[in-house]
PDB file of C-alpha atoms and ligand atoms in Angstrom:
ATOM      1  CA  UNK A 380     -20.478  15.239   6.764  1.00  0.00           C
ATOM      2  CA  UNK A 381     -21.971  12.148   5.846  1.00  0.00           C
ATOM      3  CA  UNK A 382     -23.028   9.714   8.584  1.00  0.00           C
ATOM      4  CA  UNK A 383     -23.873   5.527   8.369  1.00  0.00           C
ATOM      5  CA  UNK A 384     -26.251   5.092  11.614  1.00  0.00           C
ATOM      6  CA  UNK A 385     -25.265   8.518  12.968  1.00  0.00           C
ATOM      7  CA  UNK A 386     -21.862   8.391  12.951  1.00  0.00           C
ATOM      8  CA  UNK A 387     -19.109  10.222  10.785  1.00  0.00           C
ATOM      9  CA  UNK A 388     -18.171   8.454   7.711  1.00  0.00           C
ATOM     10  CA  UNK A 389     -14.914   9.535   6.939  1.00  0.00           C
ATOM     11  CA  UNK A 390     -12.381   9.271   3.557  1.00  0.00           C
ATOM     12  CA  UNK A 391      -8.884  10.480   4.217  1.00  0.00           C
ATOM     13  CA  UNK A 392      -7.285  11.945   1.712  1.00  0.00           C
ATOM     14  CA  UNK A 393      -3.622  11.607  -0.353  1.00  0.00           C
ATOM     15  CA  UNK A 394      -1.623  14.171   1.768  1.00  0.00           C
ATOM     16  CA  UNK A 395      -3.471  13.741   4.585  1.00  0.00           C
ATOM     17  CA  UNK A 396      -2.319  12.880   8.166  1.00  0.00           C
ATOM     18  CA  UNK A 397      -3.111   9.039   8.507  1.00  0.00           C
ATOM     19  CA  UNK A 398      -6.017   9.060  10.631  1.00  0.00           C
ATOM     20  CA  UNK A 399      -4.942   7.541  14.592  1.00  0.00           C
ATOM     21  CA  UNK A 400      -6.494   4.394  16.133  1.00  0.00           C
ATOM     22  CA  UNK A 401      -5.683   2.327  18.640  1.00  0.00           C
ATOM     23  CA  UNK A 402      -6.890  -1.355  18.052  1.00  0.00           C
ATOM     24  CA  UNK A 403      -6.054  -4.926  19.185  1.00  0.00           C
ATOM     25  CA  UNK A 404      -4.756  -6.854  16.493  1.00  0.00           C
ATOM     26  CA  UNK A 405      -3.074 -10.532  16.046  1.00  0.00           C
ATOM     27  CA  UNK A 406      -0.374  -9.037  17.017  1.00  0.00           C
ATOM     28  CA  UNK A 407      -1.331  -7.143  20.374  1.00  0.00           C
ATOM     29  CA  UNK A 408      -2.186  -3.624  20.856  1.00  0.00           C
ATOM     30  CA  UNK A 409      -1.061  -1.156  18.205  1.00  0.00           C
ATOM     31  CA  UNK A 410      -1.602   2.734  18.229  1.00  0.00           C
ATOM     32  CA  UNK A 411      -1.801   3.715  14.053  1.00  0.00           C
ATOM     33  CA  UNK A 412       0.364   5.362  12.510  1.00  0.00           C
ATOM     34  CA  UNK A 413       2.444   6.257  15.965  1.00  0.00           C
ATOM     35  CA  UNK A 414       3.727   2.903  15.968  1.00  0.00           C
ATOM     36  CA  UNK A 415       4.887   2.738  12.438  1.00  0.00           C
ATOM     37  CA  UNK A 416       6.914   6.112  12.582  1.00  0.00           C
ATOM     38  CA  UNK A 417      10.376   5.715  10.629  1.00  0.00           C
ATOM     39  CA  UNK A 418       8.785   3.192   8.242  1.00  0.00           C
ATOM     40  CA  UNK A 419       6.443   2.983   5.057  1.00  0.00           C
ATOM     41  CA  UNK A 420       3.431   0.815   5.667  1.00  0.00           C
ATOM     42  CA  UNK A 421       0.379  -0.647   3.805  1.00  0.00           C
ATOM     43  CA  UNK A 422      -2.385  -0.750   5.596  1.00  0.00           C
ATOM     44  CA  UNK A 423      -5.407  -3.059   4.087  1.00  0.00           C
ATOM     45  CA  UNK A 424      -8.735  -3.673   4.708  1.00  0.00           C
ATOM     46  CA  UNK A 425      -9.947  -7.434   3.728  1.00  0.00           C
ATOM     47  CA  UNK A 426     -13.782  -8.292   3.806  1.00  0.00           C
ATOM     48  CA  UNK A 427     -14.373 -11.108   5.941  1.00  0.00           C
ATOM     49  CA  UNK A 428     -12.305 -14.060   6.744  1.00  0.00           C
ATOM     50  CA  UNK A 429     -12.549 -17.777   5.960  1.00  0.00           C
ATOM     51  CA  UNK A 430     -13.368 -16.543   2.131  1.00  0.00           C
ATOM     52  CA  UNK A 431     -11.374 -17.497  -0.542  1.00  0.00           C
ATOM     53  CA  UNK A 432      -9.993 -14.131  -2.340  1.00  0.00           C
ATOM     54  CA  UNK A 433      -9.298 -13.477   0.611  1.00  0.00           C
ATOM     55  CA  UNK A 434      -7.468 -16.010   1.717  1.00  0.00           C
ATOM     56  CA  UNK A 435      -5.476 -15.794  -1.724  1.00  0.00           C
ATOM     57  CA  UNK A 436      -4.763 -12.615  -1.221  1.00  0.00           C
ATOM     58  CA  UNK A 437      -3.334 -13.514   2.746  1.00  0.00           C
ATOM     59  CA  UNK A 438      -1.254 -16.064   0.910  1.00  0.00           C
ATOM     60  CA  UNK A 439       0.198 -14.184  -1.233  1.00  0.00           C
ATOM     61  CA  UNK A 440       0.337 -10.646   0.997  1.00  0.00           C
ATOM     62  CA  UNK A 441       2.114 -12.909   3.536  1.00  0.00           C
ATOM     63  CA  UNK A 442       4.586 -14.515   0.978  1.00  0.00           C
ATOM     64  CA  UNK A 443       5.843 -10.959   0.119  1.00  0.00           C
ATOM     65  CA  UNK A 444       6.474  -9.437   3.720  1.00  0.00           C
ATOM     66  CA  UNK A 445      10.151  -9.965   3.865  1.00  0.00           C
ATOM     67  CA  UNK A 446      10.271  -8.639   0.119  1.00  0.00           C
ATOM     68  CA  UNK A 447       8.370  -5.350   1.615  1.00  0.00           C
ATOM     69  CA  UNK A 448      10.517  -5.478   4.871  1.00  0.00           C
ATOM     70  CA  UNK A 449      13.492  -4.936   2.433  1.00  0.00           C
ATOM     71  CA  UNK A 450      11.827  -1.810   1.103  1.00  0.00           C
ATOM     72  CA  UNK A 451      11.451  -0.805   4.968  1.00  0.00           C
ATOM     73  CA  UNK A 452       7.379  -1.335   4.466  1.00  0.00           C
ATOM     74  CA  UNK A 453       5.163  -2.967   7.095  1.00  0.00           C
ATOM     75  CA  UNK A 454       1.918  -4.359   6.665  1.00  0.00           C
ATOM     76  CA  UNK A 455      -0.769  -3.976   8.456  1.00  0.00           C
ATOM     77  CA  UNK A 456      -4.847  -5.800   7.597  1.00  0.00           C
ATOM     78  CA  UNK A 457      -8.018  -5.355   8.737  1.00  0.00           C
ATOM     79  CA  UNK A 458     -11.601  -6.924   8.650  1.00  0.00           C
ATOM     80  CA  UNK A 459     -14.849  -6.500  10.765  1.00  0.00           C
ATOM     81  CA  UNK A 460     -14.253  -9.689  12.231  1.00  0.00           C
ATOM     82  CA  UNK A 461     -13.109 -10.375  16.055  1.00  0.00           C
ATOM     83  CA  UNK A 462      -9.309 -11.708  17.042  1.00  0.00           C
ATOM     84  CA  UNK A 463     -10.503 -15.456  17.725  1.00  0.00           C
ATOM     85  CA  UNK A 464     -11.792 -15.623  14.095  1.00  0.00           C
ATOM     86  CA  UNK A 465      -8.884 -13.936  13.043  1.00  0.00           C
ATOM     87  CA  UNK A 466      -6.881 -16.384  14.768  1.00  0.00           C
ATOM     88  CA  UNK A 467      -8.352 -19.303  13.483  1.00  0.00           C
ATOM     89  CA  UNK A 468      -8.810 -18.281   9.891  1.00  0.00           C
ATOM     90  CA  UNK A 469      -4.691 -17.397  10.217  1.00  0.00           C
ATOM     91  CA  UNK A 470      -4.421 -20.954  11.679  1.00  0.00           C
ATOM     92  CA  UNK A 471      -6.355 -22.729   8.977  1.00  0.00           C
ATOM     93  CA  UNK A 472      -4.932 -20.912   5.628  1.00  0.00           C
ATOM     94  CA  UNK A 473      -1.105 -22.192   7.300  1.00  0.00           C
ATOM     95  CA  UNK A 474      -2.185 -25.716   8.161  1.00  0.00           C
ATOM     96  CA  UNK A 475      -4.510 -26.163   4.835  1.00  0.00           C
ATOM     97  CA  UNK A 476      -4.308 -23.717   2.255  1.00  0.00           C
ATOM     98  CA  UNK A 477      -2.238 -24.061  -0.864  1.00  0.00           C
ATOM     99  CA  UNK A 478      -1.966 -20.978  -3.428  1.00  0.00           C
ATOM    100  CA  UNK A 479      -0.147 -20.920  -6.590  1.00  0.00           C
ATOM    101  CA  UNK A 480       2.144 -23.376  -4.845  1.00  0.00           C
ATOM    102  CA  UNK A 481       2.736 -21.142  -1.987  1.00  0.00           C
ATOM    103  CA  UNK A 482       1.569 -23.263   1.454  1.00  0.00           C
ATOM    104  CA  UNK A 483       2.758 -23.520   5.223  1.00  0.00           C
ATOM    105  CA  UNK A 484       2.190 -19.079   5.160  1.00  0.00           C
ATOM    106  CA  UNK A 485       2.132 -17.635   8.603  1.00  0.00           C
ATOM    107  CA  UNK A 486       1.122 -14.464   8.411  1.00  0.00           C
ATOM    108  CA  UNK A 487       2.909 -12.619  10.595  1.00  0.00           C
ATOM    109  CA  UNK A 488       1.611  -9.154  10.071  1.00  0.00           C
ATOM    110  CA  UNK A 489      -1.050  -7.825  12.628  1.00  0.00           C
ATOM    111  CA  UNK A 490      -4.328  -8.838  11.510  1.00  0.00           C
ATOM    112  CA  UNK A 491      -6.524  -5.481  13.085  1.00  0.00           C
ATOM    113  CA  UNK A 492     -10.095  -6.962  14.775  1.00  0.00           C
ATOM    114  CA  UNK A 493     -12.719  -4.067  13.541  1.00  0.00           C
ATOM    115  CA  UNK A 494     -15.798  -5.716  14.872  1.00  0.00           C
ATOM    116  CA  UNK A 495     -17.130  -1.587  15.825  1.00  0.00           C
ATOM    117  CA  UNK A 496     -16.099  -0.725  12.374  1.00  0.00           C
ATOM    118  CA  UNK A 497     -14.506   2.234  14.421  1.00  0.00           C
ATOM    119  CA  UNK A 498     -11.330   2.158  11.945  1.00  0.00           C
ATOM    120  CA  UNK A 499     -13.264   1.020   9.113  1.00  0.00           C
ATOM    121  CA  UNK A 500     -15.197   4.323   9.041  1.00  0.00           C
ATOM    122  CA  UNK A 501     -12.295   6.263   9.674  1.00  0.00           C
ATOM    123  CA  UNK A 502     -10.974   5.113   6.776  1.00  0.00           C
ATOM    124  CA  UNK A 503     -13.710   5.035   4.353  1.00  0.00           C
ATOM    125  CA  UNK A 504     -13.723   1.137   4.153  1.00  0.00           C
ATOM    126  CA  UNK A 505     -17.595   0.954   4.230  1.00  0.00           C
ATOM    127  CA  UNK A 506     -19.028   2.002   1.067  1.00  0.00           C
ATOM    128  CA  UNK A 507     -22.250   1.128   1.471  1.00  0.00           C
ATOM    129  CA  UNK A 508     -22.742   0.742  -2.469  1.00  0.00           C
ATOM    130  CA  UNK A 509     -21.034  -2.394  -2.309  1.00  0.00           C
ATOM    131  CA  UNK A 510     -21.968  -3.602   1.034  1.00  0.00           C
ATOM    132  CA  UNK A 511     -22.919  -2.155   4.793  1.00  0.00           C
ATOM    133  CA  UNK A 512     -21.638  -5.198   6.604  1.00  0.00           C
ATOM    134  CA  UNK A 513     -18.235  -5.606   5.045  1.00  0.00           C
ATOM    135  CA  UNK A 514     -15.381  -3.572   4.305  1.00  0.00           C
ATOM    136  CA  UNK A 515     -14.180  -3.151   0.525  1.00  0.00           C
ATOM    137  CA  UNK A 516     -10.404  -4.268  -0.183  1.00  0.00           C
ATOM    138  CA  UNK A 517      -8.783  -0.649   0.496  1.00  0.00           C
ATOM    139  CA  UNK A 518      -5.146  -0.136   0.421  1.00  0.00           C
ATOM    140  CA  UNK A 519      -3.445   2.718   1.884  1.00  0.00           C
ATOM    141  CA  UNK A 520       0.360   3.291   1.592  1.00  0.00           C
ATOM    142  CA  UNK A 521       1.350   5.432   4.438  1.00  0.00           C
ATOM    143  CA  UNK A 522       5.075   7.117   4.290  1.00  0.00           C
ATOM    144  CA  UNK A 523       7.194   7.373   7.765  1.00  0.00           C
ATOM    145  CA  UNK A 524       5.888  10.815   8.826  1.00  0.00           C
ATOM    146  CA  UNK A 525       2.352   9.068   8.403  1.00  0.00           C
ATOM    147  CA  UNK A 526       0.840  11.058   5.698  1.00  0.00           C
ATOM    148  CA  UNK A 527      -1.002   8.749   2.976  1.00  0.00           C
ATOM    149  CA  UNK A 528       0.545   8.911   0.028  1.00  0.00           C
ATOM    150  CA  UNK A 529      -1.701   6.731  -1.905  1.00  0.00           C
ATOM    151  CA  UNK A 530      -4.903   5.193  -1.880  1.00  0.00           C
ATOM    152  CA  UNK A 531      -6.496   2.575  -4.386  1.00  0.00           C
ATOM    153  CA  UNK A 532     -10.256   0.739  -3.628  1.00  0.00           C
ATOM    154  CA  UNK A 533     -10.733  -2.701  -4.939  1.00  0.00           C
ATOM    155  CA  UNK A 534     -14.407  -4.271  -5.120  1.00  0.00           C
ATOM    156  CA  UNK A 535     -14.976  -7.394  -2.552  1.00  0.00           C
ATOM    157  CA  UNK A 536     -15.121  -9.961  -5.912  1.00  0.00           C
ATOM    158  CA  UNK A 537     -11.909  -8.591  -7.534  1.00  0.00           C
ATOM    159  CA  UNK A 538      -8.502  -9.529  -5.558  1.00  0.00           C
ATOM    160  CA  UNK A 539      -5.491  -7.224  -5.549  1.00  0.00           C
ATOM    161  CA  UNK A 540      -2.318  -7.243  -7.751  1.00  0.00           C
ATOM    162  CA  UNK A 541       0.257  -7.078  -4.946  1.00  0.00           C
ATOM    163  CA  UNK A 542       3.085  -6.760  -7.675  1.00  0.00           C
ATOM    164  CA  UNK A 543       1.612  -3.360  -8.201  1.00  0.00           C
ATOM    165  CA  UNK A 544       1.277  -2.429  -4.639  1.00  0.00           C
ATOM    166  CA  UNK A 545       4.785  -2.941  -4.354  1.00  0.00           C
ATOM    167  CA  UNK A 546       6.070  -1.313  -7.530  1.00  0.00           C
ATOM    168  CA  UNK A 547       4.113   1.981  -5.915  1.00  0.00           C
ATOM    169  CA  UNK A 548       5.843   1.655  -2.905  1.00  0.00           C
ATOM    170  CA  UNK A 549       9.367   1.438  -4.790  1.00  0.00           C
ATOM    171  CA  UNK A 550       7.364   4.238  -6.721  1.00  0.00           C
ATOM    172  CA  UNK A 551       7.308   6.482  -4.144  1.00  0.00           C
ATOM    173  CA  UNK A 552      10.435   5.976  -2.851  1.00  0.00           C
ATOM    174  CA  UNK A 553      12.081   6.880  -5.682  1.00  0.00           C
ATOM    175  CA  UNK A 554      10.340  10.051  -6.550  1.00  0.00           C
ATOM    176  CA  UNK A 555      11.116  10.693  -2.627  1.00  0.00           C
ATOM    177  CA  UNK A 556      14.665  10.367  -3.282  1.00  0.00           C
ATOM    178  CA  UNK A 557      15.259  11.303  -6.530  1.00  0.00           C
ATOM    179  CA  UNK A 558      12.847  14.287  -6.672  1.00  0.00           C
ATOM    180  CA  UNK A 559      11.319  12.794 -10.219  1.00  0.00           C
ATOM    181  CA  UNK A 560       7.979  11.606 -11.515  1.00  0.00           C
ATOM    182  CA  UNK A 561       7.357   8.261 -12.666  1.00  0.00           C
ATOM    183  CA  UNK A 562       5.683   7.537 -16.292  1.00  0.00           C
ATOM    184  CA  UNK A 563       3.468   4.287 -16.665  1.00  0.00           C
ATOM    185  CA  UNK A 564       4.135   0.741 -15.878  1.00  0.00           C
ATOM    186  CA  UNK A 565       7.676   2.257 -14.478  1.00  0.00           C
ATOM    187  CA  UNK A 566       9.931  -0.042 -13.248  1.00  0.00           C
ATOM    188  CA  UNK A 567      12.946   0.295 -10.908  1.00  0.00           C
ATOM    189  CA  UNK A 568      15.967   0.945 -13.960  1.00  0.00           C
ATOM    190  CA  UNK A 569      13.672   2.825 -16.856  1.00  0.00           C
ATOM    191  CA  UNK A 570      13.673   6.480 -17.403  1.00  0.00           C
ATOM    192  CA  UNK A 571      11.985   8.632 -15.039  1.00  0.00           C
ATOM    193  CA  UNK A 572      10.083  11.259 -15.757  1.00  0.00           C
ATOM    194  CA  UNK A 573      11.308  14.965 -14.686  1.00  0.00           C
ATOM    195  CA  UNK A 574       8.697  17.578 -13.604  1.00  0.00           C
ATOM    196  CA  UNK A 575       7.499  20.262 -16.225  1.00  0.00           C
ATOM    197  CA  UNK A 576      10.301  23.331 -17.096  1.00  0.00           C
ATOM    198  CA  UNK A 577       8.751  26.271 -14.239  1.00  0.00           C
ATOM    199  CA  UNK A 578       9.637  28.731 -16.449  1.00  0.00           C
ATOM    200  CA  UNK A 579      10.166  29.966 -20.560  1.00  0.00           C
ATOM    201  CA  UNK A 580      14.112  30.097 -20.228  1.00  0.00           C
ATOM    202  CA  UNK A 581      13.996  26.746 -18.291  1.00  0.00           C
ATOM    203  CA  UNK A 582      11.606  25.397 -21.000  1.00  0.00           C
ATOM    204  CA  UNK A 583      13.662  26.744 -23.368  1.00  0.00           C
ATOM    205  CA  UNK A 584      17.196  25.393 -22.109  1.00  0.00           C
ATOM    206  CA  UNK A 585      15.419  22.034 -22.304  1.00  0.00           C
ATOM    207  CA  UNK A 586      14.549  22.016 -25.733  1.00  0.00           C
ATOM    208  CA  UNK A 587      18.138  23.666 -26.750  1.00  0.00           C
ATOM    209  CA  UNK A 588      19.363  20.125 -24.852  1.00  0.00           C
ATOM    210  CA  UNK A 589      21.555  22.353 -22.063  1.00  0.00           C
ATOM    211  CA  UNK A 590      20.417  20.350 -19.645  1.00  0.00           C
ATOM    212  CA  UNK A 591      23.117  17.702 -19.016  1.00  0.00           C
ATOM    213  CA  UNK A 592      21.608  13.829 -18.633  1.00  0.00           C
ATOM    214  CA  UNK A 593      17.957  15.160 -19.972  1.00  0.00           C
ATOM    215  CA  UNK A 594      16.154  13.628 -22.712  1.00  0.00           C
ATOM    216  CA  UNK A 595      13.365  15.773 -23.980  1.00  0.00           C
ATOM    217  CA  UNK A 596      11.137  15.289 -26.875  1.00  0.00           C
ATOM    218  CA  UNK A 597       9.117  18.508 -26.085  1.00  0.00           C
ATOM    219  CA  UNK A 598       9.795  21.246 -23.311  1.00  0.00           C
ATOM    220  CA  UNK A 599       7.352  19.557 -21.048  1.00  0.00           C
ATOM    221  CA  UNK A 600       8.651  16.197 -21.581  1.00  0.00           C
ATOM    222  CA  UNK A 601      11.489  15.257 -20.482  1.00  0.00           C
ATOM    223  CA  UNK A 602      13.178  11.585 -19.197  1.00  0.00           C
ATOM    224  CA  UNK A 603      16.574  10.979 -17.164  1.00  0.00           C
ATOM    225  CA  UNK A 604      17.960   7.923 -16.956  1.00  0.00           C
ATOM    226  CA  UNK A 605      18.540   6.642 -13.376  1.00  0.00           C
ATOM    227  CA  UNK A 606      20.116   2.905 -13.496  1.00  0.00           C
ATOM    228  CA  UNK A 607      18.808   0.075 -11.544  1.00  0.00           C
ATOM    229  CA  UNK A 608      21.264  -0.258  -9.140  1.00  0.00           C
ATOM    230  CA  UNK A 609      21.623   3.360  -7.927  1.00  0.00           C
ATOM    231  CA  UNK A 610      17.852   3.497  -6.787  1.00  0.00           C
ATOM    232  CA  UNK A 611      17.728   0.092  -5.818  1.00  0.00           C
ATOM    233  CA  UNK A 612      20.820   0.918  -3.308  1.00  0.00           C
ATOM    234  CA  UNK A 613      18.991   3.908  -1.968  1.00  0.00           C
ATOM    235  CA  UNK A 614      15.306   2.317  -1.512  1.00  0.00           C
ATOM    236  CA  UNK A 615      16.393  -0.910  -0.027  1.00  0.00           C
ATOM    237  CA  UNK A 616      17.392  -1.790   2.738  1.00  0.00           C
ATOM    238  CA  UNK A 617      21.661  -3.874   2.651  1.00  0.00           C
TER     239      UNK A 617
HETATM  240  C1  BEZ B1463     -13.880 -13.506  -0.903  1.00  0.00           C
HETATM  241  O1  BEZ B1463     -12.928 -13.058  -0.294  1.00  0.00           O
HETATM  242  O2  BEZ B1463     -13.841 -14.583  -1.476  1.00  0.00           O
HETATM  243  C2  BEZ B1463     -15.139 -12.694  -1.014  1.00  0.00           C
HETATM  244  C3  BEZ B1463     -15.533 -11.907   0.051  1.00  0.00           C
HETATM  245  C4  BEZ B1463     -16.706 -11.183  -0.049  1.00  0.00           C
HETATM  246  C5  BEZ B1463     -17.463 -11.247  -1.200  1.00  0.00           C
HETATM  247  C6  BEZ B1463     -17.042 -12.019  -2.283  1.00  0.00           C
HETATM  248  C7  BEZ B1463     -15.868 -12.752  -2.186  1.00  0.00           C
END
């Protein structure tokens, strides 16, 4: 395995079993993922505070929680930075900091302090490519039986899209609940994507159009319509 200063650097995997921590955050003491059973979450790793794609990113991150809440997902960041900075920088982005016209944000998601780097490691947030000292902007969505269902790495100069992190959230949902794919740029209300015909008479019942509701151009491609509403009223919460 390969080690930073001697110890374990580790990069969990999609399908993998969210690896546990227990860490003080801005929020008190939380024990990952046990606490967050029954719900998605998104945890993030930021890399320092008091800097400003950062702090855009806290802004806007913060701005969306009740949207996320909706979809049942929690949020949950990170930086190797201790809880009085962490307070503070919170403090200061509420009492100063304007964003694309979003000010006032309280950020009311747990803010993990990672001074050891202990969770950092765990979760491959060092990459020592882009620096040794900070953590890279990693996002991992976890599902309620806290396996990772996705993971995407952003560089510390390029801020996240967090339209996108939410789309894969709804995403994932769907495909959870629908038992579908999802083609590109997919949207809550366009055609989903089925998986592959298993078999030559399956492939073949496709193509003949026997299968009721399925539009295929070619045995392995095939789209159902699912309208807006119908997922929207499974993956969100009344
Ligand atoms: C920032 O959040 O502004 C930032 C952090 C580390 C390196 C570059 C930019």
């Amino acid at each position: 395995m390969e080690t930073m200063n001697d110890q374990p650097v580790a990069m969990p995997r999609i399908g993998d079993a969210a690896p546990e921590f227990k860490a003080l955050t801005t929020q008190g003491d939380i024990h990952f993922p046990n606490d967050y059973k029954g719900s998605w979450v998104i945890l993030f790793s930021h890399p320092a505070d008091f800097t400003p794609v950062c702090t855009s990113e806290f802004i806007t991150f913060a701005s969306m929680e009740e949207q996320f809440g909706q979809a049942n997902c929690k949020l949950v960041g990170l930086s190797i930075d201790g809880i009085y900075s962490h307070i503070a920088w919170l403090r200061t982005i509420k009492e100063k900091i304007e964003y694309r016209g979003m000010k006032n944000v309280e950020v009311n998601f747990p803010l993990i302090e990672d001074i050891s780097m202990e969770v950092a490691k765990k979760y491959g947030m060092i990459q020592p490519g882009e620096s040794t000292t900070k953590a890279v902007r990693a996002v991992f969505i976890i599902d309620p039986k806290g396996i990772v269902r996705a993971m995407i790495y952003y560089p510390l100069s390029l801020g996240r899209n967090f339209d996108e992190l939410y789309r894969a959230v709804l995403a994932l949902k769907t495909s959870d609940e629908f038992g579908i794919a999802t083609p590109a740029d997919w949207r809550p209300g366009d055609d989903v994507i089925m998986s592959p015909a298993g078999s030559c008479n399956a492939a073949k019942s496709r193509v003949e159009g026997k299968e009721e509701g399925l539009h295929c151009q070619d045995w392995f491609f095939c789209t159902k319509k699912i309208d807006k509403e119908t997922i929207l009223k499974k993956i969100l919460k009344k």
